[in-house]
XYZ file of C-alpha atoms in Angstrom:
485
model
C -60.126 -18.042 -18.234
C -57.589 -15.691 -19.892
C -54.599 -17.953 -19.183
C -56.009 -20.741 -21.340
C -57.687 -18.447 -23.899
C -54.742 -16.261 -24.906
C -52.417 -18.138 -27.233
C -49.183 -16.795 -28.707
C -48.670 -17.967 -32.285
C -46.998 -17.107 -35.572
C -49.658 -17.312 -38.276
C -47.570 -15.825 -41.050
C -44.673 -18.238 -41.553
C -44.143 -19.464 -45.095
C -44.754 -23.103 -45.935
C -41.361 -24.860 -45.762
C -42.347 -27.774 -48.023
C -44.042 -26.340 -51.115
C -44.442 -22.936 -52.705
C -48.077 -22.945 -53.790
C -49.825 -23.053 -50.414
C -53.092 -21.361 -51.409
C -54.810 -18.867 -49.149
C -58.466 -19.127 -48.159
C -60.295 -15.892 -48.921
C -63.501 -16.814 -47.066
C -64.456 -14.480 -44.253
C -64.724 -17.364 -41.790
C -61.087 -18.335 -42.463
C -59.703 -15.149 -40.917
C -58.413 -14.869 -37.346
C -59.116 -11.927 -35.092
C -55.947 -11.060 -33.182
C -55.856 -9.191 -29.886
C -53.866 -6.230 -28.649
C -50.718 -7.235 -26.812
C -51.436 -4.578 -24.187
C -54.186 -6.848 -22.809
C -51.664 -9.594 -22.099
C -50.064 -9.649 -18.605
C -46.395 -8.621 -18.672
C -45.225 -11.824 -16.987
C -46.584 -13.866 -19.898
C -44.265 -11.999 -22.272
C -41.071 -12.959 -20.450
C -38.588 -15.547 -21.705
C -39.327 -17.935 -18.860
C -42.961 -18.242 -19.884
C -42.628 -19.059 -23.519
C -40.020 -17.132 -25.438
C -37.530 -19.309 -27.307
C -33.882 -18.603 -26.521
C -31.570 -17.794 -29.441
C -27.839 -18.583 -29.630
C -25.605 -15.582 -29.000
C -22.466 -14.667 -30.911
C -19.844 -12.661 -29.003
C -18.994 -10.520 -32.029
C -22.373 -9.854 -33.569
C -24.780 -10.432 -30.717
C -27.984 -12.397 -31.023
C -28.764 -14.209 -34.276
C -32.314 -13.976 -35.626
C -32.193 -17.537 -36.910
C -33.846 -20.824 -36.179
C -34.907 -21.339 -32.549
C -33.025 -23.839 -30.445
C -34.837 -27.187 -30.336
C -34.158 -29.395 -27.333
C -33.903 -33.146 -27.774
C -36.986 -33.528 -25.582
C -39.166 -31.395 -27.865
C -41.656 -33.095 -30.205
C -42.654 -29.741 -31.736
C -40.652 -27.166 -33.636
C -40.782 -23.995 -31.482
C -42.253 -20.893 -33.048
C -40.076 -17.992 -34.191
C -41.247 -14.872 -32.460
C -40.573 -12.118 -35.005
C -44.136 -12.102 -36.365
C -46.065 -13.688 -33.525
C -49.438 -12.431 -32.348
C -51.751 -13.125 -29.437
C -55.080 -14.728 -30.227
C -58.129 -15.180 -28.017
C -59.128 -18.778 -28.749
C -62.647 -18.212 -27.438
C -63.211 -15.455 -29.987
C -61.878 -17.672 -32.783
C -63.634 -21.029 -32.304
C -62.724 -24.076 -34.358
C -65.520 -24.673 -36.850
C -66.440 -25.103 -40.522
C -64.827 -22.371 -42.641
C -65.334 -23.620 -46.208
C -61.574 -24.060 -46.655
C -61.021 -26.336 -49.648
C -58.931 -26.981 -52.713
C -55.528 -28.511 -53.441
C -53.921 -26.737 -50.475
C -56.168 -28.552 -48.007
C -55.667 -31.885 -49.759
C -51.885 -31.582 -49.820
C -51.654 -31.017 -46.061
C -53.117 -34.373 -44.993
C -51.533 -36.129 -47.960
C -48.095 -34.959 -46.806
C -48.821 -36.016 -43.231
C -50.039 -39.512 -44.042
C -47.800 -40.411 -46.968
C -44.525 -38.835 -45.845
C -44.695 -38.730 -42.059
C -46.511 -41.888 -40.954
C -43.763 -44.522 -41.398
C -45.566 -45.801 -44.530
C -48.089 -47.715 -42.419
C -51.252 -45.902 -43.555
C -52.332 -48.630 -45.997
C -51.479 -51.369 -43.529
C -53.450 -49.746 -40.691
C -56.523 -49.361 -42.911
C -56.308 -52.803 -44.523
C -59.745 -54.346 -44.876
C -61.442 -50.935 -44.939
C -63.127 -50.870 -48.358
C -64.179 -47.238 -47.913
C -60.572 -46.188 -47.229
C -59.380 -48.140 -50.261
C -62.020 -46.498 -52.442
C -61.070 -43.034 -51.151
C -57.374 -43.608 -51.907
C -58.211 -44.885 -55.387
C -60.411 -41.857 -56.026
C -57.646 -39.455 -54.967
C -55.103 -41.254 -57.170
C -57.448 -41.032 -60.170
C -58.030 -37.319 -59.515
C -54.288 -36.666 -59.372
C -53.827 -38.369 -62.745
C -56.722 -36.471 -64.329
C -55.486 -33.057 -65.572
C -59.059 -31.854 -66.085
C -60.121 -32.542 -62.488
C -61.084 -29.377 -60.599
C -59.491 -29.653 -57.171
C -61.315 -26.616 -55.843
C -64.478 -28.703 -55.789
C -62.876 -31.235 -53.449
C -61.658 -31.011 -49.874
C -60.052 -33.870 -48.005
C -60.387 -31.948 -44.732
C -63.838 -30.398 -44.973
C -66.758 -31.767 -46.990
C -68.583 -29.148 -49.102
C -72.136 -28.034 -48.435
C -74.244 -30.116 -48.463
C -72.240 -32.839 -46.769
C -71.418 -35.615 -49.209
C -73.202 -38.889 -48.680
C -71.793 -41.968 -50.359
C -73.979 -43.634 -52.948
C -73.742 -46.832 -50.915
C -74.750 -45.760 -47.444
C -73.896 -47.865 -44.418
C -76.780 -50.092 -43.415
C -78.664 -49.598 -40.170
C -77.126 -52.830 -38.872
C -73.596 -51.642 -39.701
C -74.032 -48.271 -37.996
C -75.666 -49.824 -34.947
C -72.724 -52.197 -34.675
C -70.278 -49.280 -34.897
C -72.107 -47.154 -32.327
C -72.494 -50.140 -30.011
C -68.700 -50.138 -29.627
C -68.650 -46.541 -28.384
C -67.649 -46.759 -24.706
C -70.280 -45.556 -22.259
C -68.060 -45.409 -19.168
C -64.565 -45.811 -17.734
C -64.719 -49.605 -17.796
C -65.772 -49.798 -21.462
C -63.145 -47.191 -22.398
C -60.432 -49.251 -20.732
C -61.650 -52.387 -22.501
C -61.586 -50.591 -25.874
C -57.972 -49.456 -25.396
C -56.946 -52.935 -24.240
C -58.540 -54.444 -27.350
C -56.573 -51.988 -29.521
C -53.338 -52.895 -27.715
C -53.991 -56.622 -28.194
C -54.323 -56.222 -31.949
C -51.006 -57.682 -33.037
C -51.982 -58.718 -36.547
C -50.228 -55.722 -38.104
C -46.725 -56.233 -39.424
C -45.419 -52.881 -38.143
C -44.015 -52.474 -34.658
C -46.044 -51.119 -31.763
C -44.408 -47.684 -31.853
C -45.312 -47.116 -35.516
C -48.886 -48.249 -34.948
C -49.198 -45.896 -31.973
C -47.882 -43.019 -34.082
C -50.399 -43.686 -36.860
C -53.284 -43.925 -34.405
C -52.288 -40.577 -32.870
C -52.328 -38.841 -36.266
C -55.544 -40.553 -37.376
C -57.249 -39.734 -34.080
C -56.263 -36.070 -34.355
C -57.547 -35.933 -37.945
C -60.844 -37.579 -37.005
C -61.261 -35.299 -33.987
C -60.767 -32.200 -36.156
C -63.358 -33.567 -38.602
C -65.839 -33.980 -35.739
C -65.288 -30.375 -34.615
C -66.071 -29.197 -38.151
C -69.161 -31.401 -38.449
C -70.358 -30.340 -34.995
C -69.973 -26.633 -35.832
C -71.270 -26.696 -39.404
C -72.603 -23.618 -41.175
C -75.927 -24.282 -42.873
C -75.936 -22.008 -45.902
C -79.716 -22.386 -46.257
C -80.705 -21.291 -42.742
C -77.613 -19.201 -41.957
C -77.190 -21.007 -38.640
C -74.405 -23.025 -37.018
C -75.111 -26.517 -35.801
C -74.283 -30.238 -36.025
C -74.334 -31.944 -39.430
C -75.140 -35.636 -39.008
C -74.476 -36.537 -42.654
C -71.023 -34.947 -42.398
C -70.254 -36.963 -39.251
C -71.436 -40.284 -40.700
C -69.537 -39.747 -43.958
C -66.261 -38.506 -42.445
C -66.055 -40.401 -39.156
C -69.089 -42.439 -38.147
C -68.877 -45.080 -40.862
C -65.179 -45.650 -40.086
C -64.936 -47.624 -36.823
C -61.129 -47.359 -36.766
C -61.364 -43.545 -36.768
C -63.724 -43.612 -33.809
C -61.321 -45.916 -31.976
C -58.390 -43.614 -32.684
C -60.204 -40.607 -31.217
C -60.582 -42.504 -27.951
C -56.957 -43.590 -28.225
C -55.823 -39.949 -28.460
C -58.085 -39.081 -25.564
C -56.482 -41.630 -23.213
C -52.976 -40.568 -24.324
C -53.775 -36.948 -23.434
C -55.425 -38.122 -20.222
C -52.260 -39.994 -19.266
C -50.076 -36.947 -20.033
C -52.255 -34.620 -17.937
C -52.241 -37.166 -15.112
C -48.452 -37.425 -15.276
C -47.975 -33.647 -14.907
C -50.876 -33.159 -12.482
C -48.548 -32.259 -9.581
C -46.618 -29.931 -11.902
C -49.839 -28.144 -12.849
C -50.990 -27.957 -9.234
C -47.822 -26.054 -8.332
C -47.621 -23.866 -11.430
C -47.774 -20.082 -11.058
C -50.292 -18.832 -13.611
C -49.553 -15.144 -13.055
C -52.535 -13.426 -14.692
C -51.940 -10.209 -12.754
C -55.259 -10.596 -10.931
C -55.129 -12.476 -7.622
C -58.833 -13.372 -7.763
C -58.442 -14.856 -11.269
C -55.324 -16.745 -10.156
C -57.213 -18.285 -7.241
C -60.063 -19.274 -9.559
C -57.631 -20.923 -11.983
C -55.956 -22.854 -9.180
C -59.349 -24.058 -7.952
C -60.231 -25.355 -11.417
C -56.776 -26.922 -11.871
C -57.017 -28.739 -8.545
C -60.462 -30.027 -9.534
C -58.993 -31.261 -12.836
C -56.057 -32.884 -11.045
C -58.353 -34.666 -8.596
C -60.553 -35.840 -11.472
C -57.796 -37.253 -13.698
C -56.212 -39.056 -10.756
C -59.466 -40.927 -10.244
C -59.350 -42.336 -13.775
C -57.933 -45.856 -14.108
C -54.643 -46.131 -16.042
C -55.358 -46.833 -19.705
C -52.084 -46.007 -21.461
C -48.609 -47.108 -20.384
C -45.884 -45.173 -22.175
C -43.205 -47.443 -20.665
C -44.180 -50.196 -23.116
C -42.742 -48.112 -25.971
C -39.052 -47.531 -26.718
C -38.071 -49.958 -23.966
C -34.587 -50.933 -25.142
C -31.564 -49.300 -26.725
C -32.362 -50.744 -30.152
C -35.392 -48.488 -30.389
C -33.491 -45.246 -29.723
C -33.209 -44.506 -33.435
C -36.907 -45.294 -33.870
C -37.752 -42.870 -31.063
C -35.786 -40.132 -32.827
C -37.666 -40.900 -36.065
C -40.959 -40.844 -34.146
C -40.051 -37.406 -32.748
C -38.734 -36.021 -36.042
C -41.806 -37.175 -37.974
C -44.045 -35.384 -35.505
C -41.906 -32.260 -35.679
C -42.506 -32.308 -39.438
C -46.254 -32.505 -38.811
C -46.085 -29.331 -36.700
C -44.149 -27.602 -39.499
C -46.727 -28.715 -42.091
C -49.289 -26.619 -40.213
C -47.595 -23.564 -41.752
C -48.801 -24.861 -45.137
C -52.501 -24.644 -44.182
C -54.051 -21.870 -46.260
C -56.913 -21.056 -43.878
C -55.814 -18.839 -40.962
C -58.308 -20.267 -38.498
C -57.558 -23.862 -39.541
C -53.846 -23.076 -39.235
C -54.389 -21.620 -35.758
C -56.229 -24.666 -34.435
C -53.913 -27.011 -36.298
C -50.975 -25.406 -34.494
C -52.768 -25.499 -31.132
C -53.660 -29.180 -31.384
C -50.424 -30.449 -32.900
C -48.529 -28.538 -30.212
C -50.873 -29.970 -27.590
C -50.350 -33.529 -28.819
C -46.608 -32.920 -29.175
C -46.476 -31.606 -25.611
C -48.228 -34.766 -24.415
C -45.617 -36.883 -26.222
C -42.852 -34.756 -24.684
C -44.264 -35.345 -21.204
C -44.685 -39.074 -21.772
C -41.445 -39.952 -23.580
C -38.909 -37.285 -22.583
C -39.335 -37.127 -18.801
C -39.833 -39.586 -15.987
C -42.104 -38.982 -13.013
C -39.294 -37.564 -10.835
C -38.309 -34.976 -13.458
C -41.760 -33.431 -13.306
C -41.737 -32.699 -9.588
C -40.095 -29.970 -7.545
C -38.040 -26.969 -8.665
C -36.189 -28.922 -11.353
C -39.438 -29.077 -13.316
C -39.774 -25.285 -13.589
C -38.451 -25.072 -17.168
C -39.922 -28.318 -18.484
C -42.889 -26.678 -20.245
C -43.463 -23.205 -21.635
C -46.727 -21.347 -21.173
C -47.816 -21.940 -24.825
C -47.228 -25.675 -24.348
C -49.440 -25.756 -21.234
C -52.155 -23.759 -22.993
C -51.965 -26.036 -26.066
C -51.962 -29.248 -24.003
C -55.063 -28.403 -21.987
C -56.931 -26.942 -24.974
C -56.197 -30.083 -27.004
C -57.357 -32.255 -24.119
C -60.525 -30.174 -24.037
C -61.082 -30.510 -27.791
C -60.687 -34.296 -27.614
C -63.099 -34.388 -24.677
C -65.594 -32.434 -26.770
C -65.104 -34.881 -29.646
C -65.931 -37.774 -27.327
C -69.071 -35.927 -26.161
C -70.003 -35.115 -29.772
C -69.801 -38.795 -30.729
C -72.473 -39.558 -28.137
C -74.662 -36.678 -29.401
C -74.319 -37.788 -33.019
C -75.138 -41.335 -31.961
C -78.378 -40.070 -30.408
C -79.141 -37.975 -33.505
C -78.618 -41.008 -35.713
C -80.942 -43.095 -33.552
C -83.564 -40.327 -33.647
C -83.321 -40.261 -37.449
C -83.757 -44.045 -37.580
C -86.808 -43.808 -35.324
C -88.289 -41.169 -37.633
C -87.635 -43.354 -40.687
C -89.264 -46.323 -38.966
C -92.337 -44.236 -38.120
C -92.638 -43.090 -41.750
C -92.244 -46.654 -42.997
C -94.928 -47.887 -40.598
C -97.251 -45.059 -41.620
C -96.695 -45.847 -45.290
C -97.401 -49.531 -44.617
C -100.686 -48.687 -42.913
C -101.732 -46.502 -45.853
C -100.935 -49.292 -48.299
C -102.910 -51.722 -46.167
C -105.902 -49.327 -46.166
C -105.971 -49.125 -50.002
C -105.780 -52.902 -50.499
C -106.470 -54.750 -53.740
C -109.996 -56.221 -54.088
C -110.544 -59.968 -53.906
C -111.851 -62.066 -56.857
C -115.319 -62.298 -55.279
C -115.405 -58.496 -54.947
C -114.327 -58.106 -58.587
C -117.105 -60.459 -59.783
C -119.720 -58.640 -57.698
C -118.618 -55.221 -58.995
C -118.700 -56.491 -62.585
C -122.382 -57.538 -62.201
C -123.306 -54.135 -60.709
C -121.451 -52.192 -63.431
C -123.055 -54.371 -66.162
C -126.564 -53.692 -64.830
C -125.804 -49.969 -64.525
C -124.542 -49.701 -68.100
C -127.616 -51.660 -69.381
C -129.924 -49.162 -67.677
C -127.973 -46.224 -69.113
C -128.210 -47.755 -72.580
C -131.998 -48.250 -72.267
C -132.585 -44.719 -71.029
C -130.401 -43.242 -73.780
C -132.145 -45.323 -76.463
C -135.555 -44.157 -75.187
C -134.384 -40.529 -75.189
C -133.110 -40.770 -78.766
C -136.441 -42.325 -79.892
C -138.392 -39.484 -78.300
C -136.015 -36.977 -79.874
C -136.708 -38.428 -83.305
C -140.469 -38.191 -82.674
C -140.078 -34.561 -81.563
C -138.154 -33.710 -84.702
C -140.789 -35.361 -86.887
C -143.608 -33.512 -85.107
C -141.535 -30.302 -85.082
C -142.197 -29.823 -81.317
C -139.349 -27.413 -80.512
C -140.015 -27.281 -76.733
C -139.965 -31.055 -76.354
C -136.878 -31.162 -78.593
C -134.921 -28.843 -76.267
C -135.960 -30.796 -73.136
C -134.761 -34.072 -74.665
C -131.407 -32.507 -75.668
C -130.871 -31.400 -72.058
C -131.600 -34.965 -70.810
C -129.146 -36.445 -73.328
C -126.491 -33.930 -72.387
C -126.763 -34.927 -68.722
C -126.434 -38.607 -69.585
C -123.397 -37.988 -71.750
C -121.622 -35.970 -69.036
């Protein structure tokens, strides 16, 4: 549907945090923009997404920073260099983007914008500890070639750790993947009950949101992997196991993000049902409304799994809420430091989508999202980003199930090969002592016969030489040659 495919974005803003944001020169990193003439006029109006600028009576409108409302969890785009992009024509997938630029993006997010709880939230994870230690050693090594590494995308072929997770470990991880609404609710309740961490609930929620988004993006890349050998796109199981599957906390955080987005969409379901999508085609508008009403009916059937009212409940947490919001705003700004255009595009879409969900959950109550007073709550880009991000998380959840099945199929194949190898070893078994003794007697008798025949042939050869019988001599040589060979 064009309304949810056409996204207005500025892909050319400079990185506000560091100067050496490298650019990806791979063909798959580029974004194909669309002509603005294909976009309905109503989508270009201020009410549907353009950021208002402060006006000066003497000099008119300033071309400066856009106005950010207190309710916003994202920094609005500046619209001087914005373009329209068809998201369907620019799918999120493996691009080969790598190097220090890619590493610095997630490093800045986790180390500077996660309330310093990253190590605490991954305590006990030996793999995470090893990864952090490896990155620290690489940073201290001046001879390390960063272009061979990528914290966001593993190189081809997908890296597999020397110590692979055991079958028992992976089965235990996949057994925790929820198979239905009830199991999903139980998983989220188990996460909420985990009070062993020292940090407050709000900081833990923030970290899980960022980790879940990161893991979801990794799944999209592993699910749409380019095989340089076959030239085809498809799922890469080794990539999934290495980046996500062997980390149970990352799987949990994907489901956590999913239920947060689900709650946000449920909260604005009436708002969406009454929204005017204005594509310029009445038939398309009716089709969109039909799909939206189906979505609204579906999300309302889901049991509540996330309660935003448990966070920021008293006045003492007001400052923490502002920090929560400002940290996430920084994350949206860091997306301008991503060197790959396509990665930057989908990074902006999904951080805006998650930020819009947080805006819906923490900036407005139920009453504010109903009736005419809700008309200016969300811009068109925010609605597009929210529903596309919800879709991407839904696809991540579906991909986890597919990868789980692929992993089980691989295990079954390994078991078949092991059983086949065992049968072959059993067929070529070692002889018993009785069989060895019997064979020794047979071989001894055979060699005795050969020795007698050879001795007789040599005696006859000597007689032939003495008698100078050339014909008999040649016949005996042929017999000896056969015995020797």
